[in-house]
Coordinates of C-alpha atoms in Angstrom, one line a residue:
Chain A
N1 CA -0.3 67.8 17.4
G2 CA -2.5 65.6 15.2
R3 CA 0.3 63.5 13.9
E4 CA 1.4 62.5 17.3
A5 CA -2.2 61.8 18.4
E6 CA -2.6 59.5 15.4
R7 CA 0.6 57.7 16.2
E8 CA -0.5 57.4 19.8
S9 CA -3.8 55.8 18.7
E10 CA -2.0 53.5 16.2
C11 CA 0.2 52.1 19.0
Q12 CA -2.4 51.7 21.6
N13 CA -2.6 48.1 22.6
I14 CA -6.2 47.0 22.8
L15 CA -4.9 43.5 23.7
T16 CA -3.6 44.7 27.1
G17 CA -7.0 43.9 28.6
F18 CA -7.4 40.5 26.8
K19 CA -8.3 37.7 29.1
T20 CA -7.3 34.3 27.7
S21 CA -9.9 31.5 28.2
S22 CA -8.2 28.8 26.2
V23 CA -5.8 28.0 23.3
L24 CA -8.1 26.8 20.5
N25 CA -5.3 25.5 18.3
D26 CA -1.6 26.1 17.5
S27 CA 1.0 24.9 15.0
A28 CA 4.6 24.7 15.9
R29 CA 5.4 24.2 12.2
E30 CA 3.5 27.3 11.1
K31 CA 4.3 29.4 14.2
V32 CA 0.7 30.3 14.7
I33 CA -1.6 30.2 17.7
F34 CA -5.4 30.7 18.0
V35 CA -6.6 32.0 21.4
H36 CA -10.1 32.4 22.7
G37 CA -10.8 34.9 25.4
K38 CA -12.5 38.2 26.4
L39 CA -11.9 41.7 25.2
A40 CA -13.8 44.2 27.4
D41 CA -16.5 41.7 28.2
Q42 CA -16.9 40.6 24.6
E43 CA -16.0 37.2 23.3
A44 CA -13.0 37.4 21.0
V45 CA -10.6 35.2 19.1
V46 CA -7.0 36.4 18.6
I47 CA -4.8 34.8 16.0
M48 CA -1.1 35.5 16.2
E49 CA 1.2 34.3 13.5
K50 CA 4.9 35.0 13.2
T51 CA 5.8 36.7 9.9
P52 CA 8.1 35.1 7.3
V53 CA 11.8 36.0 7.3
R54 CA 12.2 38.5 4.5
E55 CA 15.1 38.5 2.2
D56 CA 15.3 42.3 2.0
T57 CA 15.9 42.4 5.8
L58 CA 18.7 39.9 5.9
A59 CA 21.6 42.4 6.0
E60 CA 20.1 44.2 9.0
L61 CA 19.2 40.9 10.7
F62 CA 22.8 39.7 10.4
S63 CA 24.4 43.0 11.6
G64 CA 21.8 44.2 14.1
S65 CA 20.9 41.1 16.1
T66 CA 22.3 39.6 19.2
L67 CA 23.2 35.9 19.2
N68 CA 23.3 33.3 22.0
L69 CA 25.1 30.0 21.3
E70 CA 23.0 26.9 22.1
M71 CA 25.0 24.1 20.7
K72 CA 28.2 23.5 18.7
N73 CA 29.2 20.2 17.0
D74 CA 31.8 20.0 14.3
I75 CA 30.7 22.3 11.4
Y76 CA 27.2 22.7 12.9
S77 CA 26.1 25.3 15.5
T78 CA 22.8 26.6 16.6
Y79 CA 21.9 29.9 18.2
Q80 CA 19.1 31.9 19.6
L81 CA 19.0 35.1 17.6
Q82 CA 17.3 38.2 19.0
A83 CA 16.4 40.5 16.1
P84 CA 15.9 44.2 16.0
P85 CA 12.2 44.4 17.1
H86 CA 10.9 46.1 14.0
L87 CA 12.2 43.2 11.9
N88 CA 10.4 40.6 13.9
K89 CA 6.7 41.4 14.0
I90 CA 3.8 39.1 14.7
K91 CA 0.7 39.3 12.4
T92 CA -2.3 39.5 14.7
T93 CA -5.9 39.1 13.8
V94 CA -8.7 39.9 16.1
V95 CA -12.3 38.7 15.7
C96 CA -14.5 40.6 18.1
P97 CA -17.2 40.1 19.0
A98 CA -16.7 36.4 18.1
T99 CA -19.7 34.0 17.9
E100 CA -19.8 30.4 18.9
K101 CA -19.2 29.5 15.2
H102 CA -16.0 31.5 15.1
V103 CA -14.7 29.7 18.2
K104 CA -15.5 26.4 16.7
K105 CA -14.0 27.3 13.3
Y106 CA -10.6 27.9 14.9
Q107 CA -10.7 25.0 17.4
R108 CA -8.5 22.0 16.7
Q109 CA -10.7 19.1 15.7
E110 CA -10.7 15.5 14.6
L111 CA -11.3 15.3 10.9
F112 CA -13.8 13.1 9.0
L113 CA -14.0 12.5 5.3
V114 CA -17.6 12.9 4.0
E115 CA -19.0 11.4 0.8
E116 CA -21.8 13.7 -0.4
T117 CA -23.9 12.5 -3.3
G118 CA -26.0 14.9 -5.3
E119 CA -29.1 13.8 -3.2
D120 CA -27.2 14.2 0.0
Y121 CA -26.5 17.8 -1.0
Q122 CA -30.2 18.4 -1.6
S123 CA -31.5 16.6 1.5
I124 CA -28.7 17.3 4.1
T125 CA -26.3 20.0 3.1
L126 CA -28.5 22.6 1.4
P127 CA -31.1 22.7 4.2
Y128 CA -28.3 23.0 6.7
I129 CA -26.7 25.9 4.8
Q130 CA -30.0 27.7 4.5
Q131 CA -30.8 27.2 8.1
Q132 CA -27.4 28.6 9.3
S133 CA -27.6 31.7 7.2
F134 CA -24.1 32.8 8.1
S135 CA -23.8 36.5 7.5
L136 CA -22.2 37.5 4.1
Q137 CA -22.2 41.2 5.0
W138 CA -18.5 41.4 5.0
V139 CA -18.5 40.1 1.4
Y140 CA -21.1 42.6 0.3
N141 CA -19.1 45.3 2.0
I142 CA -16.1 44.5 -0.2
L143 CA -18.3 44.3 -3.4
E144 CA -19.9 47.6 -2.5
K145 CA -16.6 49.3 -1.6
K146 CA -17.8 49.9 2.0
A147 CA -14.7 48.1 3.2
E148 CA -11.2 47.1 2.0
A149 CA -11.7 49.3 -1.1
D150 CA -8.0 50.3 -1.0
R151 CA -7.0 46.6 -1.0
I152 CA -8.7 45.8 -4.3
V153 CA -6.1 44.6 -6.8
Y154 CA -8.4 44.3 -9.8
E155 CA -12.1 44.7 -10.5
D156 CA -14.4 43.7 -13.4
P157 CA -17.7 45.5 -12.7
D158 CA -19.8 43.3 -15.0
T159 CA -22.8 42.2 -13.1
K160 CA -23.0 38.7 -14.7
D161 CA -19.3 37.7 -15.1
G162 CA -17.5 40.3 -13.0
F163 CA -15.6 40.0 -9.8
V164 CA -13.3 41.7 -7.3
L165 CA -9.8 40.5 -6.7
A166 CA -8.2 41.3 -3.4
P167 CA -5.5 39.8 -1.1
D168 CA -6.7 37.2 1.4
F169 CA -6.5 38.2 5.1
K170 CA -3.9 35.5 5.6
W171 CA -1.4 37.2 3.2
D172 CA 0.5 40.2 4.6
Q173 CA 1.7 41.1 1.0
K174 CA 5.2 41.5 2.2
Q175 CA 6.6 38.7 0.0
L176 CA 5.4 36.7 -3.0
D177 CA 6.2 33.3 -1.5
D178 CA 2.9 33.0 0.2
L179 CA 0.8 35.0 -2.3
Y180 CA -2.9 34.5 -1.7
L181 CA -5.6 36.4 -3.4
L182 CA -9.4 35.8 -3.6
A183 CA -11.7 36.6 -6.5
I184 CA -15.2 37.3 -5.2
V185 CA -17.8 37.2 -7.9
N186 CA -20.3 40.0 -8.2
R187 CA -23.3 37.6 -8.6
R188 CA -24.9 36.8 -5.3
D189 CA -26.8 33.7 -6.4
I190 CA -24.1 31.1 -6.5
K191 CA -23.4 29.4 -3.2
S192 CA -20.7 27.0 -4.1
L193 CA -19.3 24.5 -6.6
R194 CA -22.6 22.6 -6.3
D195 CA -24.6 25.4 -7.9
L196 CA -22.4 25.6 -11.0
T197 CA -23.6 24.4 -14.4
S198 CA -22.4 25.0 -17.9
E199 CA -24.2 28.4 -17.8
H200 CA -21.4 29.6 -15.5
V201 CA -18.5 28.6 -17.7
P202 CA -18.0 32.1 -19.0
L203 CA -17.9 33.5 -15.5
L204 CA -15.3 31.0 -14.4
Q205 CA -13.2 31.6 -17.6
N206 CA -13.4 35.3 -17.0
V207 CA -12.2 35.0 -13.4
F208 CA -9.5 32.6 -14.4
Q209 CA -8.2 34.7 -17.3
K210 CA -8.5 38.2 -15.9
G211 CA -7.3 37.1 -12.4
K212 CA -4.1 35.6 -13.9
E213 CA -3.6 38.8 -16.0
A214 CA -4.1 41.1 -13.0
I215 CA -1.6 39.0 -10.9
L216 CA 1.0 39.1 -13.7
Q217 CA 0.6 42.8 -14.0
R218 CA 0.7 43.7 -10.3
Y219 CA 3.1 41.0 -9.0
K220 CA 5.0 40.0 -12.2
L221 CA 4.0 36.4 -11.4
P222 CA 3.0 34.4 -14.5
A223 CA 0.2 31.9 -14.6
S224 CA 2.7 29.0 -14.5
K225 CA 3.4 29.9 -10.9
L226 CA -0.2 29.9 -9.8
R227 CA -2.6 27.4 -8.3
V228 CA -6.2 28.5 -9.0
Y229 CA -9.0 26.7 -7.3
L230 CA -12.4 26.6 -5.5
H231 CA -13.0 25.1 -2.1
Y232 CA -15.7 22.5 -1.4
Q233 CA -17.1 23.0 1.2
P234 CA -16.2 26.7 1.1
S235 CA -16.0 28.6 4.4
Y236 CA -18.7 31.0 3.2
Y237 CA -21.4 30.4 0.6
H238 CA -20.8 33.1 -1.9
L239 CA -18.8 31.9 -4.9
H240 CA -15.1 32.8 -4.7
V241 CA -11.9 31.6 -6.3
H242 CA -8.5 31.1 -4.6
F243 CA -5.2 32.2 -6.3
T244 CA -2.1 31.0 -4.4
K245 CA 1.5 30.6 -5.4
L246 CA 2.6 27.2 -6.5
G247 CA 5.0 25.7 -3.9
F248 CA 3.2 27.5 -1.1
E249 CA 1.3 24.9 0.8
A250 CA -1.6 27.1 1.5
P251 CA -4.2 25.8 4.0
G252 CA -7.0 24.2 2.0
C253 CA -5.0 23.4 -1.1
G254 CA -5.2 19.6 -0.5
V255 CA -7.1 17.3 -2.8
E256 CA -9.8 16.8 -0.1
R257 CA -10.9 20.4 -0.4
A258 CA -9.5 22.1 -3.5
H259 CA -10.9 21.9 -7.1
L260 CA -8.7 23.4 -9.8
I261 CA -10.7 25.9 -11.8
G262 CA -9.3 24.4 -15.0
D263 CA -10.8 21.0 -14.1
V264 CA -14.1 22.6 -13.0
I265 CA -14.4 24.4 -16.4
Q266 CA -13.6 21.2 -18.4
N267 CA -16.0 19.1 -16.3
L268 CA -18.9 21.6 -16.8
Q269 CA -18.1 21.8 -20.5
S270 CA -18.5 18.1 -21.0
D271 CA -21.3 17.6 -18.5
P272 CA -23.4 20.6 -17.6
Q273 CA -24.7 18.9 -14.5
Y274 CA -21.4 17.5 -13.3
Y275 CA -21.4 19.2 -10.0
K276 CA -25.1 18.7 -9.4
T277 CA -24.8 14.9 -9.8
R278 CA -21.3 13.9 -8.6
T279 CA -20.4 12.4 -5.3
L280 CA -18.0 15.0 -3.8
Y281 CA -15.6 14.2 -1.0
F282 CA -14.6 16.7 1.7
Q283 CA -13.4 16.8 5.2
L284 CA -15.3 18.1 8.2
K285 CA -14.2 18.8 11.7
E286 CA -15.8 16.7 14.5
N287 CA -17.9 19.5 15.9
D288 CA -19.1 20.8 12.6
G289 CA -22.9 21.0 12.6
L290 CA -23.0 19.6 9.1
L291 CA -21.1 16.5 10.2
S292 CA -23.9 15.8 12.8
K293 CA -26.4 16.1 10.0
F294 CA -24.6 13.4 8.0
K295 CA -24.3 11.2 11.1
E296 CA -28.0 11.6 11.9
A297 CA -28.8 10.6 8.3
G298 CA -26.7 7.4 8.8
K299 CA -24.2 8.5 6.2
L300 CA -21.1 8.1 8.4
Chain B
N1 CA 36.0 39.1 35.3
G2 CA 35.5 35.7 33.8
R3 CA 31.7 35.8 34.0
E4 CA 31.5 39.0 32.0
A5 CA 34.0 37.7 29.4
E6 CA 31.7 34.6 29.0
R7 CA 28.6 36.8 28.7
E8 CA 30.5 38.9 26.2
S9 CA 31.3 35.9 24.1
E10 CA 27.8 34.5 24.2
C11 CA 26.4 37.7 22.9
Q12 CA 29.0 38.3 20.2
N13 CA 27.4 38.2 16.8
I14 CA 29.5 36.1 14.5
L15 CA 27.0 36.8 11.8
T16 CA 27.9 40.5 11.6
G17 CA 30.5 39.6 9.1
F18 CA 28.3 37.3 7.1
K19 CA 28.2 38.1 3.4
T20 CA 25.1 36.8 1.7
S21 CA 25.5 35.2 -1.7
S22 CA 22.0 33.9 -2.3
V23 CA 18.8 32.7 -0.6
L24 CA 18.7 29.0 -1.2
N25 CA 15.2 28.4 -0.1
D26 CA 12.5 29.8 2.2
S27 CA 9.1 29.0 3.4
A28 CA 6.6 31.7 4.2
R29 CA 4.3 29.2 5.8
E30 CA 7.0 27.8 8.1
K31 CA 8.7 31.1 8.6
V32 CA 12.2 29.7 7.7
I33 CA 14.9 30.9 5.3
F34 CA 18.1 29.2 4.1
V35 CA 20.9 31.6 3.2
H36 CA 24.2 30.8 1.4
G37 CA 27.2 33.1 2.0
K38 CA 30.6 33.6 3.4
L39 CA 31.7 33.8 7.0
A40 CA 35.3 35.0 7.3
D41 CA 36.2 33.6 3.9
Q42 CA 34.6 30.3 4.5
E43 CA 31.5 29.0 2.7
A44 CA 28.5 28.9 5.1
V45 CA 24.8 28.1 5.1
V46 CA 22.7 30.0 7.7
I47 CA 19.2 28.8 8.5
M48 CA 16.9 31.1 10.4
E49 CA 13.5 29.9 11.6
K50 CA 11.0 31.9 13.7
T51 CA 10.1 30.1 17.0
P52 CA 6.5 28.9 17.7
V53 CA 4.2 31.1 19.7
R54 CA 4.3 29.6 23.2
E55 CA 1.2 29.4 25.3
D56 CA 3.1 30.2 28.5
T57 CA 4.2 33.6 27.1
L58 CA 0.7 34.7 26.0
A59 CA 0.0 37.0 29.0
E60 CA 3.2 38.9 28.5
L61 CA 2.7 39.0 24.8
F62 CA -0.7 40.6 25.3
S63 CA 0.3 43.1 27.9
G64 CA 3.9 44.0 26.8
S65 CA 3.6 44.5 23.0
T66 CA 2.8 47.4 20.8
L67 CA 0.1 47.1 18.1
N68 CA -0.4 48.8 14.8
L69 CA -3.8 48.6 13.1
E70 CA -3.6 47.4 9.5
M71 CA -7.2 46.8 8.5
K72 CA -10.6 46.8 10.0
N73 CA -13.8 45.4 8.4
D74 CA -16.9 44.6 10.5
I75 CA -15.9 42.2 13.4
Y76 CA -12.4 41.5 11.8
S77 CA -9.3 43.5 12.3
T78 CA -5.6 42.9 11.7
Y79 CA -2.6 44.3 13.4
Q80 CA 1.2 44.2 13.3
L81 CA 2.3 43.3 16.8
Q82 CA 5.7 44.1 18.1
A83 CA 6.5 41.8 20.9
P84 CA 9.0 42.2 23.7
P85 CA 12.2 41.1 22.0
H86 CA 13.0 38.2 24.4
L87 CA 9.7 36.6 23.5
N88 CA 10.4 36.7 19.8
K89 CA 13.6 34.8 19.1
I90 CA 14.8 33.3 15.8
K91 CA 16.3 29.8 15.9
T92 CA 19.5 30.1 13.9
T93 CA 21.6 27.2 12.6
V94 CA 25.0 27.8 11.0
V95 CA 26.8 25.2 8.8
C96 CA 30.4 26.4 8.4
P97 CA 32.5 25.5 6.5
A98 CA 29.7 24.3 4.2
T99 CA 30.4 22.0 1.2
E100 CA 28.8 22.0 -2.2
K101 CA 26.6 19.2 -1.0
H102 CA 25.2 21.3 1.8
V103 CA 24.4 24.1 -0.6
K104 CA 22.5 21.8 -3.0
K105 CA 20.7 20.1 -0.1
Y106 CA 19.1 23.3 1.0
Q107 CA 18.5 24.8 -2.4
R108 CA 15.0 25.3 -3.7
Q109 CA 13.9 24.4 -7.1
E110 CA 11.5 26.7 -8.9
L111 CA 8.2 25.0 -9.7
F112 CA 6.2 25.4 -12.8
L113 CA 2.6 24.5 -13.5
V114 CA 2.2 22.5 -16.7
E115 CA -1.0 22.1 -18.7
E116 CA -0.9 18.8 -20.5
T117 CA -3.6 18.2 -23.1
G118 CA -4.3 14.6 -24.3
E119 CA -2.2 15.4 -27.4
D120 CA 0.7 16.8 -25.3
Y121 CA 0.7 13.5 -23.5
Q122 CA 1.1 11.5 -26.7
S123 CA 3.6 13.8 -28.4
I124 CA 5.7 15.1 -25.4
T125 CA 5.2 13.1 -22.2
L126 CA 4.8 9.5 -23.5
P127 CA 8.0 9.6 -25.7
Y128 CA 9.9 11.1 -22.8
I129 CA 8.8 8.4 -20.3
Q130 CA 9.6 5.7 -22.8
Q131 CA 13.0 7.2 -23.6
Q132 CA 13.9 7.5 -19.9
S133 CA 13.0 3.8 -19.2
F134 CA 13.3 4.3 -15.5
S135 CA 14.0 1.0 -13.9
L136 CA 10.9 -0.6 -12.2
Q137 CA 12.9 -3.5 -10.9
W138 CA 12.3 -2.4 -7.3
V139 CA 8.6 -2.5 -7.9
Y140 CA 8.8 -6.0 -9.4
N141 CA 10.9 -7.2 -6.5
I142 CA 8.1 -6.2 -4.1
L143 CA 5.4 -7.9 -6.3
E144 CA 7.6 -11.0 -6.6
K145 CA 8.4 -11.0 -2.8
K146 CA 12.1 -10.7 -3.6
A147 CA 12.2 -7.5 -1.4
E148 CA 10.2 -6.0 1.5
A149 CA 8.1 -9.2 1.8
D150 CA 7.9 -8.7 5.5
R151 CA 6.5 -5.2 5.1
I152 CA 3.4 -6.3 3.2
V153 CA 0.2 -5.3 5.0
Y154 CA -2.2 -6.9 2.6
E155 CA -2.1 -8.8 -0.7
D156 CA -4.7 -9.7 -3.3
P157 CA -2.9 -12.1 -5.7
D158 CA -5.5 -11.7 -8.5
T159 CA -3.5 -11.1 -11.7
K160 CA -6.0 -8.7 -13.2
D161 CA -7.4 -6.7 -10.2
G162 CA -4.9 -7.6 -7.4
F163 CA -2.4 -5.5 -5.6
V164 CA 0.1 -5.4 -2.8
L165 CA -0.4 -2.9 0.1
A166 CA 2.8 -1.8 2.1
P167 CA 3.9 1.2 4.1
D168 CA 5.6 3.9 2.2
F169 CA 9.3 4.5 3.0
K170 CA 8.5 8.0 4.4
W171 CA 6.3 6.5 7.2
D172 CA 8.2 5.1 10.1
Q173 CA 5.1 3.3 11.4
K174 CA 5.7 4.7 14.9
Q175 CA 2.4 6.7 15.0
L176 CA -0.8 6.8 13.0
D177 CA -0.7 10.6 12.6
D178 CA 1.4 10.4 9.4
L179 CA 0.1 7.0 8.2
Y180 CA 1.2 6.5 4.6
L181 CA 0.7 3.3 2.6
L182 CA 1.0 2.4 -1.1
A183 CA -1.1 -0.1 -3.1
I184 CA 1.0 -1.3 -6.0
V185 CA -1.1 -3.2 -8.6
N186 CA -0.1 -6.5 -10.0
R187 CA -0.7 -5.6 -13.6
R188 CA 2.4 -4.2 -15.3
D189 CA 0.7 -2.5 -18.3
I190 CA -0.7 0.7 -16.7
K191 CA 1.8 3.5 -16.5
S192 CA -0.4 6.1 -14.9
L193 CA -3.7 7.9 -14.7
R194 CA -3.4 8.6 -18.4
D195 CA -3.7 4.9 -19.3
L196 CA -6.9 4.4 -17.3
T197 CA -10.2 3.7 -19.1
S198 CA -13.5 2.3 -17.9
E199 CA -12.0 -1.1 -18.3
H200 CA -10.0 -0.5 -15.1
V201 CA -12.9 0.6 -12.9
P202 CA -13.1 -2.9 -11.3
L203 CA -9.3 -2.7 -10.5
L204 CA -9.7 0.7 -8.9
Q205 CA -12.8 -0.3 -6.9
N206 CA -11.0 -3.4 -5.7
V207 CA -7.9 -1.5 -4.5
F208 CA -10.1 1.2 -2.9
Q209 CA -12.4 -1.3 -1.1
K210 CA -9.8 -3.9 0.0
G211 CA -7.2 -1.3 0.8
K212 CA -9.6 0.5 3.2
E213 CA -10.6 -2.8 4.8
A214 CA -7.0 -3.9 5.3
I215 CA -6.1 -0.6 7.0
L216 CA -9.2 -0.8 9.2
Q217 CA -8.2 -4.3 10.3
R218 CA -4.5 -3.6 10.8
Y219 CA -4.5 0.0 12.1
K220 CA -8.1 0.4 13.4
L221 CA -8.5 3.4 11.2
P222 CA -11.8 3.7 9.4
A223 CA -12.2 4.9 5.8
S224 CA -13.5 8.3 7.0
K225 CA -10.0 9.0 8.2
L226 CA -8.3 8.3 4.9
R227 CA -7.3 10.2 1.8
V228 CA -6.9 7.8 -1.1
Y229 CA -5.5 9.1 -4.3
L230 CA -3.2 8.7 -7.4
H231 CA -0.4 11.1 -8.4
Y232 CA -0.1 12.7 -11.8
Q233 CA 2.7 12.9 -12.7
P234 CA 3.6 9.9 -10.6
S235 CA 7.2 9.4 -9.4
Y236 CA 7.3 6.0 -11.2
Y237 CA 5.3 4.7 -14.1
H238 CA 3.7 1.6 -12.6
L239 CA 0.1 2.2 -11.3
H240 CA 0.0 2.7 -7.6
V241 CA -2.4 4.3 -5.1
H242 CA -1.6 6.4 -2.0
F243 CA -3.4 5.9 1.3
T244 CA -2.6 8.7 3.8
K245 CA -4.3 9.9 7.0
L246 CA -6.7 12.8 6.7
G247 CA -5.2 15.8 8.5
F248 CA -1.6 14.7 7.7
E249 CA -0.4 17.1 5.0
A250 CA 1.6 14.4 3.2
P251 CA 3.9 15.7 0.4
G252 CA 2.0 15.4 -2.9
C253 CA -1.5 15.5 -1.5
G254 CA -2.1 19.0 -3.0
V255 CA -4.7 19.5 -5.7
E256 CA -1.9 20.1 -8.3
R257 CA -0.7 16.5 -8.0
A258 CA -3.3 14.3 -6.3
H259 CA -6.5 12.8 -7.8
L260 CA -8.9 11.2 -5.3
I261 CA -9.6 7.6 -6.4
G262 CA -13.3 8.2 -5.8
D263 CA -13.3 11.0 -8.3
V264 CA -11.2 8.9 -10.8
I265 CA -13.7 6.0 -10.6
Q266 CA -16.7 8.3 -11.2
N267 CA -15.1 10.1 -14.0
L268 CA -14.2 6.9 -15.8
Q269 CA -17.8 5.6 -15.2
S270 CA -19.3 8.5 -17.0
D271 CA -16.6 9.0 -19.6
P272 CA -14.5 5.9 -20.4
Q273 CA -11.9 8.2 -22.2
Y274 CA -11.9 10.9 -19.5
Y275 CA -8.1 10.6 -18.7
K276 CA -7.1 10.1 -22.3
T277 CA -8.7 13.4 -23.4
R278 CA -8.6 15.8 -20.5
T279 CA -6.1 18.5 -20.0
L280 CA -4.3 17.6 -16.8
Y281 CA -2.4 20.1 -14.6
F282 CA 0.7 19.2 -12.6
Q283 CA 3.8 20.9 -11.3
L284 CA 7.4 20.2 -12.4
K285 CA 10.7 21.3 -10.9
E286 CA 12.9 23.5 -13.1
N287 CA 15.6 20.9 -13.6
D288 CA 13.0 18.2 -14.6
G289 CA 13.8 16.8 -18.0
L290 CA 10.1 16.7 -18.8
L291 CA 9.8 20.4 -18.2
S292 CA 12.5 21.0 -20.8
K293 CA 10.5 19.0 -23.3
F294 CA 7.4 21.1 -22.7
K295 CA 9.5 24.3 -23.1
E296 CA 11.1 23.0 -26.3
A297 CA 7.6 22.4 -27.6
G298 CA 6.7 26.0 -26.8
K299 CA 4.1 25.0 -24.3
L300 CA 5.4 27.1 -21.4

């Protein structure tokens, strides 16, 4: 029976053979853990994150769970609740085979604030990016519909100002509270904020406007509920724009990394070279190769 | 059998009869939900929070769970993992009977992103601020040493560019992880970012430089560990600058409220009227009087 075989394969647990080497990071606040180990002799990183408690499952949670009293004091009491298993999943991401860079990316690190002048970008950051040549194949797979085609929320095929809008990996799309989408531009010649000039204002305006419209249409969420921004440094050097829900403290929405697209557009309109010439501030982890380059240059 | 009766009572689910009235708040990031409802005719608040993923349960999580593939792209794949129920509990807190105060305490306010042009500031925000005339007496008490004098970390008495540096109330000063200090300027004629022009660059540079030096001296924390920024909108209209530790996600350090002082200085240096003329973005809670003014003006 094909159906059963399919079900079988869906439920097969490839993690049974996972051998943990170390916990790279975890957050008790966010209920997430990053584990490094081996999966059938290949290096792998496994990320497990508890899922949010969904409003539409409350009735079943209340009626179908078992409760164990921990503490009672006056009007306050605390319990351990054991939910029906299907209401209490863990979102699991596997990176396999994982490179040294992946392991470093997820490892908990000391943070340093870097001041990068326009010249520092040219002499330190740009050569470093070019030398790394991190693969962008997964981005091109999305743009070419070779992967995640069914996840695309909106697409503008224009080769100059077009983009693909899709949910970020981090969002399970089960609730709007942590809405997180990415607009990936079709153009492949813009690495980051640093490459933007007034020439790119129409591209940014197009992404901003059509991205907001697509989110309103699909999720009924108006622009006044959205935080729309670029990262600097980005985690990959192909221009993309983050759309997250206001009130959701998305990782990377802090002032030390995020740049509101509305500000970026205004800055480029009044100074075409704004992002070529400004000192930009960002944080780097202690084992980031770029941080070493800044240290070697005596900039930290 | 007393033992069995006890076990019975421990596992009895008092929430079976819980009638949900509304979800007061939830956080997809922290995997917590606050629910208001009735428990046997009494008002109650139930808080359910997923538990952190514990390192000592990893082996059993990997071997004893079922996995469902959601997405696969190149080296990345995501799954829904169903854990053995005893490894996936939900911490549940019940407040019963709950008063009106409890309900308000846990209730979330909707947030709205406001776009404020330079003209909107003049016609909507400024009149609102002036009409409110929030008392700044507590700020003047600090500047005049009538209060919190023993908390002052550093002081520059200059009447034009001077300031007082003191720990923020939110920081208990017990550890550096959540270091939070405020620099309050001596001048009383600058309400916020909107009032700043190139005339104030020496003031901002002074606060930035001497604030960093004072924190290095007192707390041995170098500038590369600090996030230094202004809020817009601020919570009170007397110019002040926030110093928080990098890596500590201080409330209000998001891109929708925080402006790095290094950026502010550069922007004023290249355009003296930058903050008078720019559209600024910020979030307001639904019951904020200023939000009503923007709505009345048809701006939202």
